[in-house]
Amino acid sequence: MAVLAFKDPLDGPTVVHGLTTQEATERLQRFGPNVLPQPNPPSILSIFLHQFRSPLIYILLIAAAVSLVVSEPEDAVFIGIVLLVNGVIGSVREYSAGRAAMALRNLEQPRATVIRDGRTREIESRLLVPDDIVLLEAGGRVPADLMLIETTDLLCDESLLTGESLPVRKSVEHPSTDTAGSKAARAFAGTLIIRGRATGVVVATGLATDIGAIAAEIGKASISQPPLMIRLSRFSTVIAWTVGAASLVLIGFGLLRGLPWNDLFLMSVGLAVSAIPEGLPIAISIALAVSMRRMAKHNVIVRRMPAVESLGSCTMIATDKTGTLTLNELTVTDIRLPDGTDLRLDAHADLDACEVRGSHMDPEDARARAERLLRAASLPNEGSLISDQAGWTGIGDTVDVALLAAAHKGGLTHDKVRKAYPLLSRIPYEPDLKFAASFHQAGERVGIFVKGAAETLIDMADRMDVAGHAVVIDRGRLLAQKEEMAARGLRVLAFAEGEIRSDGEQNFGRRHLVDLVFLGFAGMQDPVRPEVPRAIRDARTAGVEVAMLTGDDPRTAEAIARQAGLEFGSDQVTTGDSVRQAEAAGENQLDELTRRTRIYARVAPAQKLAIVLSMARNGHFVAVTGDGVNDAPALKHAHVGVAMGRKGTEVAKESADIVVTDDNFASIVSGIREGRTAYSNIRKVILMLAATGAAEMLLFLLAIPLGLPMPLLPVQLLWLNLVTNGIQDVALAGEKPEGDELSRPPRRPKEPIFDRLMIRRIIQSMLVIGVGGFVLFYWLLAQGYELSQARNLLLLLFVMFENAQTLACRSERQSIFRMSLLGNPALIVCVIVAQAVHISAMYVPWLRDTLELGPISLLEWACMLLAASSLIIVSELDKAFAQKPFATRQSA
């Protein structure tokens, strides 16, 4: 039987035995190893086959098979290559989907120090079992969830679980009773020990730990589908039904006219292959890949390709505070002197580029005014600052490091101050004391420097510093100053100094901490990143709302939110308790709460996911940002998860769709612009493919019922499809941003690809191309042209029409005459090459015979070019009469 050990304040330390080896072995078999289970990754074959689960893919596979049956291997090979490339890209995209839970293993402590059989030994942390007695010390990670039974100045960084930036002090409040409900008496697996040491009893291992619960959640499949996939699924359904219905109509009319089954079958196959945009999957992949490269230049790395467009579609950014809006560094930002003078300190990572600033005050004067306080902050300090090529690194308690950094900004380096004031004695900080003090040789006297809680130091002092002179202390005034700083979300520390006669005494202590001079306050916080306010303004201009979720208290959350530039009212701030009550009341109550709330304080990790899902139910496409383990479930299940790359945990990165490598919130806004560009390019490709396919359908729907022969042979349809859609769509997918992406509101979440603008443009192009082709074919036959000659000229006209359609699709709003031809040189080259290939086919014997083509005169070519230009004229007129097509779509 295990003997639990703790230090009893009355009876002294209890003898420690711990578990026996046999007990540990039995419990290991019962509870399993202290590890997070590794998910079984799907096989490569299953991942690859999963890429073909789409109605559009099914149709393309059927079309490829039919093409082989009717001896058209070229088109079948082309379709097969497109599907293969798309499958490979999708497989690579999903390869990392199951790795999020595995990343949590990196947070596990490889070894743990335990007491077993009455002896201290080191074992692999995976062998820990409940009731093991574990020894902790600074610098390590907690290997399992522990109930603490003894602590010595223990500080833990729990930000990866809670999102709170400040370290948490741990203590044994009631060692003789069950304190399972007290977080202060527990240490959690994966958290970092910043300072001190402790002894604890294992109460949970593996999945039973708090971090294990998060691992189980992010191991589930994402319940959010990228908006692009939603829209393409609907698009595929529309295409399938349209092609199927048109083919049935044509076959019906053909049978009524007595056309042979064989001809009708070949015609249907040709039309199906031409109308189905088999180039769409690869064009979409190209559009997303191009945007991925552009995003990378803005330090945004896309891990899952559809997330490119998802980020552009977002209507809400639910952002974590710590490490995302803020620097995730405790920093002194404010100094308040007893006379009411306010000084500000820059909150940059480069300490040498920072300074102390005062309102209407010269920087040197501001530094001089702050010098006494900063000296008192630097001397009773056990931290240290180290500068290397990577920048400044702090060692020790985060508060001590923050104070040393502030002193450095004021021109007081730690080494310089300690050399000028040799240390004689120190009173270390203890929670019960609420202060730290040090005694230094100052000439012929002993200087006393104290830092600590404001109330404690105000009681120690009888004077306060006003413009360099010690005057009678005004305690009420000082306490009011402290409360005003705390109301702004600052963590406030106070400083005082004094001196005593140097008479050889070395036994300095608390009895000397009287009649001190109060120097002022320092306000510390995790400061907002300098670029964040502008980025939030840009997001607001783009119509994207921003909500902040944090584990900090409401007062701090409101202060940070205002500094970040968020706009909100008092009724738009809520707490985790309110969220919990709303959850208990049902989804409707929670949705009502999230519909208005923009600042969430004291939010538990599990609540973040509930909030994100509620936002989605309210009609938002939600982008979630975060950097800690506590953010992983929300990152996993949001429409798009954005992890911070520099200080983010591997768990957050693996759970996210996008990683921002510079932890810059502004990079997310750049990503939104590129995401909108990608979707705009995808729309352009769809418009081009759908309009040309519909025009070919219309041509046959007019010709067959009216008794004309088939306008184009099946092989000509396949050739038309190859030379007009083979490479132009891919080039069109690489169009550059048009410049107004962030000035437009986001797309409505339920907006289909085929909105009013898209439908109008498709109908226009379909009528111009389809009717124009039919009129030409009818006129040529009426003029006595042979059927093969009429088809030859009609095919040339359609090649020109569809190339003109490609150029017209370069922008939905701007005139193509205002767009530089060099803006997308690949597209221009593709159009020229397509035209040249078709003309060349007229002179290559085997192609000419197969396609039943023949040379044409220069006059005929010019007439066809003039007729094709009508499509661009109609497109330009439509753009001119609809100056705000996007606004039209939004009001639809």
mmCIF file with all atom_site columns, C-alpha atoms in Angstrom, residues 664-779:
data_model
loop_
_atom_site.group_PDB
_atom_site.id
_atom_site.type_symbol
_atom_site.label_atom_id
_atom_site.label_alt_id
_atom_site.label_comp_id
_atom_site.label_asym_id
_atom_site.label_entity_id
_atom_site.label_seq_id
_atom_site.pdbx_PDB_ins_code
_atom_site.Cartn_x
_atom_site.Cartn_y
_atom_site.Cartn_z
_atom_site.occupancy
_atom_site.B_iso_or_equiv
_atom_site.pdbx_formal_charge
_atom_site.auth_seq_id
_atom_site.auth_comp_id
_atom_site.auth_asym_id
_atom_site.auth_atom_id
_atom_site.pdbx_PDB_model_num
ATOM 1   C CA . ASN A 1 664 ? 1.565   38.864 -36.696 1.00 0.00 ? 664 ASN A CA 1
ATOM 2   C CA . PHE A 1 665 ? -2.183  39.397 -36.549 1.00 0.00 ? 665 PHE A CA 1
ATOM 3   C CA . ALA A 1 666 ? -1.831  41.694 -39.566 1.00 0.00 ? 666 ALA A CA 1
ATOM 4   C CA . SER A 1 667 ? -0.664  38.725 -41.627 1.00 0.00 ? 667 SER A CA 1
ATOM 5   C CA . ILE A 1 668 ? -4.115  37.224 -41.192 1.00 0.00 ? 668 ILE A CA 1
ATOM 6   C CA . VAL A 1 669 ? -5.643  40.227 -42.950 1.00 0.00 ? 669 VAL A CA 1
ATOM 7   C CA . SER A 1 670 ? -3.174  39.743 -45.817 1.00 0.00 ? 670 SER A CA 1
ATOM 8   C CA . GLY A 1 671 ? -4.298  36.132 -45.898 1.00 0.00 ? 671 GLY A CA 1
ATOM 9   C CA . ILE A 1 672 ? -7.932  37.226 -46.136 1.00 0.00 ? 672 ILE A CA 1
ATOM 10  C CA . ARG A 1 673 ? -7.082  39.318 -49.193 1.00 0.00 ? 673 ARG A CA 1
ATOM 11  C CA . GLU A 1 674 ? -5.316  36.397 -50.872 1.00 0.00 ? 674 GLU A CA 1
ATOM 12  C CA . GLY A 1 675 ? -8.170  34.066 -49.948 1.00 0.00 ? 675 GLY A CA 1
ATOM 13  C CA . ARG A 1 676 ? -10.681 36.373 -51.577 1.00 0.00 ? 676 ARG A CA 1
ATOM 14  C CA . THR A 1 677 ? -8.443  36.583 -54.644 1.00 0.00 ? 677 THR A CA 1
ATOM 15  C CA . ALA A 1 678 ? -8.339  32.793 -54.856 1.00 0.00 ? 678 ALA A CA 1
ATOM 16  C CA . TYR A 1 679 ? -12.128 32.512 -54.710 1.00 0.00 ? 679 TYR A CA 1
ATOM 17  C CA . SER A 1 680 ? -12.504 35.278 -57.267 1.00 0.00 ? 680 SER A CA 1
ATOM 18  C CA . ASN A 1 681 ? -10.188 33.394 -59.622 1.00 0.00 ? 681 ASN A CA 1
ATOM 19  C CA . ILE A 1 682 ? -12.128 30.185 -59.070 1.00 0.00 ? 682 ILE A CA 1
ATOM 20  C CA . ARG A 1 683 ? -15.332 32.031 -59.991 1.00 0.00 ? 683 ARG A CA 1
ATOM 21  C CA . LYS A 1 684 ? -13.642 33.266 -63.163 1.00 0.00 ? 684 LYS A CA 1
ATOM 22  C CA . VAL A 1 685 ? -12.707 29.722 -64.148 1.00 0.00 ? 685 VAL A CA 1
ATOM 23  C CA . ILE A 1 686 ? -16.208 28.433 -63.391 1.00 0.00 ? 686 ILE A CA 1
ATOM 24  C CA . LEU A 1 687 ? -17.763 31.276 -65.381 1.00 0.00 ? 687 LEU A CA 1
ATOM 25  C CA . MET A 1 688 ? -15.566 30.503 -68.362 1.00 0.00 ? 688 MET A CA 1
ATOM 26  C CA . LEU A 1 689 ? -16.158 26.745 -68.269 1.00 0.00 ? 689 LEU A CA 1
ATOM 27  C CA . ALA A 1 690 ? -19.880 26.885 -67.483 1.00 0.00 ? 690 ALA A CA 1
ATOM 28  C CA . ALA A 1 691 ? -20.623 29.534 -70.104 1.00 0.00 ? 691 ALA A CA 1
ATOM 29  C CA . THR A 1 692 ? -18.766 27.733 -72.906 1.00 0.00 ? 692 THR A CA 1
ATOM 30  C CA . GLY A 1 693 ? -20.278 24.366 -71.974 1.00 0.00 ? 693 GLY A CA 1
ATOM 31  C CA . ALA A 1 694 ? -23.774 25.882 -71.835 1.00 0.00 ? 694 ALA A CA 1
ATOM 32  C CA . ALA A 1 695 ? -23.254 27.515 -75.233 1.00 0.00 ? 695 ALA A CA 1
ATOM 33  C CA . GLU A 1 696 ? -22.347 24.192 -76.810 1.00 0.00 ? 696 GLU A CA 1
ATOM 34  C CA . MET A 1 697 ? -25.444 22.634 -75.284 1.00 0.00 ? 697 MET A CA 1
ATOM 35  C CA . LEU A 1 698 ? -27.604 25.485 -76.591 1.00 0.00 ? 698 LEU A CA 1
ATOM 36  C CA . LEU A 1 699 ? -26.178 25.091 -80.085 1.00 0.00 ? 699 LEU A CA 1
ATOM 37  C CA . PHE A 1 700 ? -27.338 21.470 -80.209 1.00 0.00 ? 700 PHE A CA 1
ATOM 38  C CA . LEU A 1 701 ? -30.659 22.196 -78.489 1.00 0.00 ? 701 LEU A CA 1
ATOM 39  C CA . LEU A 1 702 ? -31.427 24.684 -81.268 1.00 0.00 ? 702 LEU A CA 1
ATOM 40  C CA . ALA A 1 703 ? -30.104 22.629 -84.178 1.00 0.00 ? 703 ALA A CA 1
ATOM 41  C CA . ILE A 1 704 ? -31.500 19.148 -83.493 1.00 0.00 ? 704 ILE A CA 1
ATOM 42  C CA . PRO A 1 705 ? -35.154 20.092 -82.747 1.00 0.00 ? 705 PRO A CA 1
ATOM 43  C CA . LEU A 1 706 ? -35.213 22.426 -85.789 1.00 0.00 ? 706 LEU A CA 1
ATOM 44  C CA . GLY A 1 707 ? -34.205 19.633 -88.135 1.00 0.00 ? 707 GLY A CA 1
ATOM 45  C CA . LEU A 1 708 ? -30.584 20.647 -88.795 1.00 0.00 ? 708 LEU A CA 1
ATOM 46  C CA . PRO A 1 709 ? -27.825 18.033 -88.815 1.00 0.00 ? 709 PRO A CA 1
ATOM 47  C CA . MET A 1 710 ? -25.463 17.759 -85.869 1.00 0.00 ? 710 MET A CA 1
ATOM 48  C CA . PRO A 1 711 ? -23.553 21.094 -85.907 1.00 0.00 ? 711 PRO A CA 1
ATOM 49  C CA . LEU A 1 712 ? -20.326 19.479 -84.711 1.00 0.00 ? 712 LEU A CA 1
ATOM 50  C CA . LEU A 1 713 ? -19.123 15.917 -84.703 1.00 0.00 ? 713 LEU A CA 1
ATOM 51  C CA . PRO A 1 714 ? -18.327 14.267 -81.359 1.00 0.00 ? 714 PRO A CA 1
ATOM 52  C CA . VAL A 1 715 ? -14.622 14.271 -82.167 1.00 0.00 ? 715 VAL A CA 1
ATOM 53  C CA . GLN A 1 716 ? -14.832 17.995 -82.968 1.00 0.00 ? 716 GLN A CA 1
ATOM 54  C CA . LEU A 1 717 ? -16.517 18.625 -79.632 1.00 0.00 ? 717 LEU A CA 1
ATOM 55  C CA . LEU A 1 718 ? -13.699 16.814 -77.871 1.00 0.00 ? 718 LEU A CA 1
ATOM 56  C CA . TRP A 1 719 ? -11.112 18.806 -79.841 1.00 0.00 ? 719 TRP A CA 1
ATOM 57  C CA . LEU A 1 720 ? -12.898 22.066 -79.005 1.00 0.00 ? 720 LEU A CA 1
ATOM 58  C CA . ASN A 1 721 ? -12.886 21.086 -75.374 1.00 0.00 ? 721 ASN A CA 1
ATOM 59  C CA . LEU A 1 722 ? -9.160  20.317 -75.500 1.00 0.00 ? 722 LEU A CA 1
ATOM 60  C CA . VAL A 1 723 ? -7.933  23.476 -77.241 1.00 0.00 ? 723 VAL A CA 1
ATOM 61  C CA . THR A 1 724 ? -10.229 25.960 -75.457 1.00 0.00 ? 724 THR A CA 1
ATOM 62  C CA . ASN A 1 725 ? -10.353 24.540 -71.923 1.00 0.00 ? 725 ASN A CA 1
ATOM 63  C CA . GLY A 1 726 ? -7.161  22.545 -71.752 1.00 0.00 ? 726 GLY A CA 1
ATOM 64  C CA . ILE A 1 727 ? -4.803  25.203 -70.414 1.00 0.00 ? 727 ILE A CA 1
ATOM 65  C CA . GLN A 1 728 ? -6.624  28.540 -70.458 1.00 0.00 ? 728 GLN A CA 1
ATOM 66  C CA . ASP A 1 729 ? -8.548  27.744 -67.281 1.00 0.00 ? 729 ASP A CA 1
ATOM 67  C CA . VAL A 1 730 ? -5.319  26.979 -65.434 1.00 0.00 ? 730 VAL A CA 1
ATOM 68  C CA . ALA A 1 731 ? -3.781  30.275 -66.563 1.00 0.00 ? 731 ALA A CA 1
ATOM 69  C CA . LEU A 1 732 ? -6.953  32.161 -65.623 1.00 0.00 ? 732 LEU A CA 1
ATOM 70  C CA . ALA A 1 733 ? -6.693  30.689 -62.123 1.00 0.00 ? 733 ALA A CA 1
ATOM 71  C CA . GLY A 1 734 ? -3.433  32.602 -61.614 1.00 0.00 ? 734 GLY A CA 1
ATOM 72  C CA . GLU A 1 735 ? -4.846  36.121 -62.030 1.00 0.00 ? 735 GLU A CA 1
ATOM 73  C CA . LYS A 1 736 ? -3.360  38.689 -59.656 1.00 0.00 ? 736 LYS A CA 1
ATOM 74  C CA . PRO A 1 737 ? -5.427  40.594 -57.046 1.00 0.00 ? 737 PRO A CA 1
ATOM 75  C CA . GLU A 1 738 ? -7.458  43.411 -58.561 1.00 0.00 ? 738 GLU A CA 1
ATOM 76  C CA . GLY A 1 739 ? -6.782  45.729 -55.600 1.00 0.00 ? 739 GLY A CA 1
ATOM 77  C CA . ASP A 1 740 ? -10.238 46.108 -54.083 1.00 0.00 ? 740 ASP A CA 1
ATOM 78  C CA . GLU A 1 741 ? -10.493 42.772 -52.280 1.00 0.00 ? 741 GLU A CA 1
ATOM 79  C CA . LEU A 1 742 ? -10.500 44.329 -48.792 1.00 0.00 ? 742 LEU A CA 1
ATOM 80  C CA . SER A 1 743 ? -12.876 47.149 -49.695 1.00 0.00 ? 743 SER A CA 1
ATOM 81  C CA . ARG A 1 744 ? -15.688 44.710 -50.411 1.00 0.00 ? 744 ARG A CA 1
ATOM 82  C CA . PRO A 1 745 ? -17.853 43.088 -47.743 1.00 0.00 ? 745 PRO A CA 1
ATOM 83  C CA . PRO A 1 746 ? -17.420 39.347 -47.218 1.00 0.00 ? 746 PRO A CA 1
ATOM 84  C CA . ARG A 1 747 ? -19.591 36.934 -49.121 1.00 0.00 ? 747 ARG A CA 1
ATOM 85  C CA . ARG A 1 748 ? -22.754 35.825 -47.446 1.00 0.00 ? 748 ARG A CA 1
ATOM 86  C CA . PRO A 1 749 ? -22.122 32.392 -45.868 1.00 0.00 ? 749 PRO A CA 1
ATOM 87  C CA . LYS A 1 750 ? -24.947 30.815 -47.850 1.00 0.00 ? 750 LYS A CA 1
ATOM 88  C CA . GLU A 1 751 ? -24.112 32.574 -51.094 1.00 0.00 ? 751 GLU A CA 1
ATOM 89  C CA . PRO A 1 752 ? -23.923 30.013 -53.911 1.00 0.00 ? 752 PRO A CA 1
ATOM 90  C CA . ILE A 1 753 ? -21.351 30.053 -56.684 1.00 0.00 ? 753 ILE A CA 1
ATOM 91  C CA . PHE A 1 754 ? -24.197 30.594 -59.134 1.00 0.00 ? 754 PHE A CA 1
ATOM 92  C CA . ASP A 1 755 ? -25.367 33.939 -57.801 1.00 0.00 ? 755 ASP A CA 1
ATOM 93  C CA . ARG A 1 756 ? -27.259 36.509 -59.848 1.00 0.00 ? 756 ARG A CA 1
ATOM 94  C CA . LEU A 1 757 ? -24.146 37.990 -61.392 1.00 0.00 ? 757 LEU A CA 1
ATOM 95  C CA . MET A 1 758 ? -22.788 34.586 -62.390 1.00 0.00 ? 758 MET A CA 1
ATOM 96  C CA . ILE A 1 759 ? -26.138 33.471 -63.845 1.00 0.00 ? 759 ILE A CA 1
ATOM 97  C CA . ARG A 1 760 ? -26.512 36.709 -65.815 1.00 0.00 ? 760 ARG A CA 1
ATOM 98  C CA . ARG A 1 761 ? -23.015 36.429 -67.259 1.00 0.00 ? 761 ARG A CA 1
ATOM 99  C CA . ILE A 1 762 ? -23.518 32.756 -68.175 1.00 0.00 ? 762 ILE A CA 1
ATOM 100 C CA . ILE A 1 763 ? -26.805 33.502 -69.933 1.00 0.00 ? 763 ILE A CA 1
ATOM 101 C CA . GLN A 1 764 ? -25.230 36.403 -71.838 1.00 0.00 ? 764 GLN A CA 1
ATOM 102 C CA . SER A 1 765 ? -22.295 34.326 -73.022 1.00 0.00 ? 765 SER A CA 1
ATOM 103 C CA . MET A 1 766 ? -24.461 31.300 -73.746 1.00 0.00 ? 766 MET A CA 1
ATOM 104 C CA . LEU A 1 767 ? -26.800 33.351 -75.947 1.00 0.00 ? 767 LEU A CA 1
ATOM 105 C CA . VAL A 1 768 ? -24.022 35.169 -77.806 1.00 0.00 ? 768 VAL A CA 1
ATOM 106 C CA . ILE A 1 769 ? -21.972 32.023 -78.450 1.00 0.00 ? 769 ILE A CA 1
ATOM 107 C CA . GLY A 1 770 ? -24.771 29.477 -78.817 1.00 0.00 ? 770 GLY A CA 1
ATOM 108 C CA . VAL A 1 771 ? -27.175 31.603 -80.857 1.00 0.00 ? 771 VAL A CA 1
ATOM 109 C CA . GLY A 1 772 ? -24.334 33.170 -82.835 1.00 0.00 ? 772 GLY A CA 1
ATOM 110 C CA . GLY A 1 773 ? -22.991 29.728 -83.715 1.00 0.00 ? 773 GLY A CA 1
ATOM 111 C CA . PHE A 1 774 ? -26.427 28.459 -84.667 1.00 0.00 ? 774 PHE A CA 1
ATOM 112 C CA . VAL A 1 775 ? -27.096 31.477 -86.932 1.00 0.00 ? 775 VAL A CA 1
ATOM 113 C CA . LEU A 1 776 ? -23.744 30.985 -88.664 1.00 0.00 ? 776 LEU A CA 1
ATOM 114 C CA . PHE A 1 777 ? -24.328 27.250 -89.159 1.00 0.00 ? 777 PHE A CA 1
ATOM 115 C CA . TYR A 1 778 ? -27.866 27.821 -90.484 1.00 0.00 ? 778 TYR A CA 1
ATOM 116 C CA . TRP A 1 779 ? -26.712 30.600 -92.861 1.00 0.00 ? 779 TRP A CA 1
#
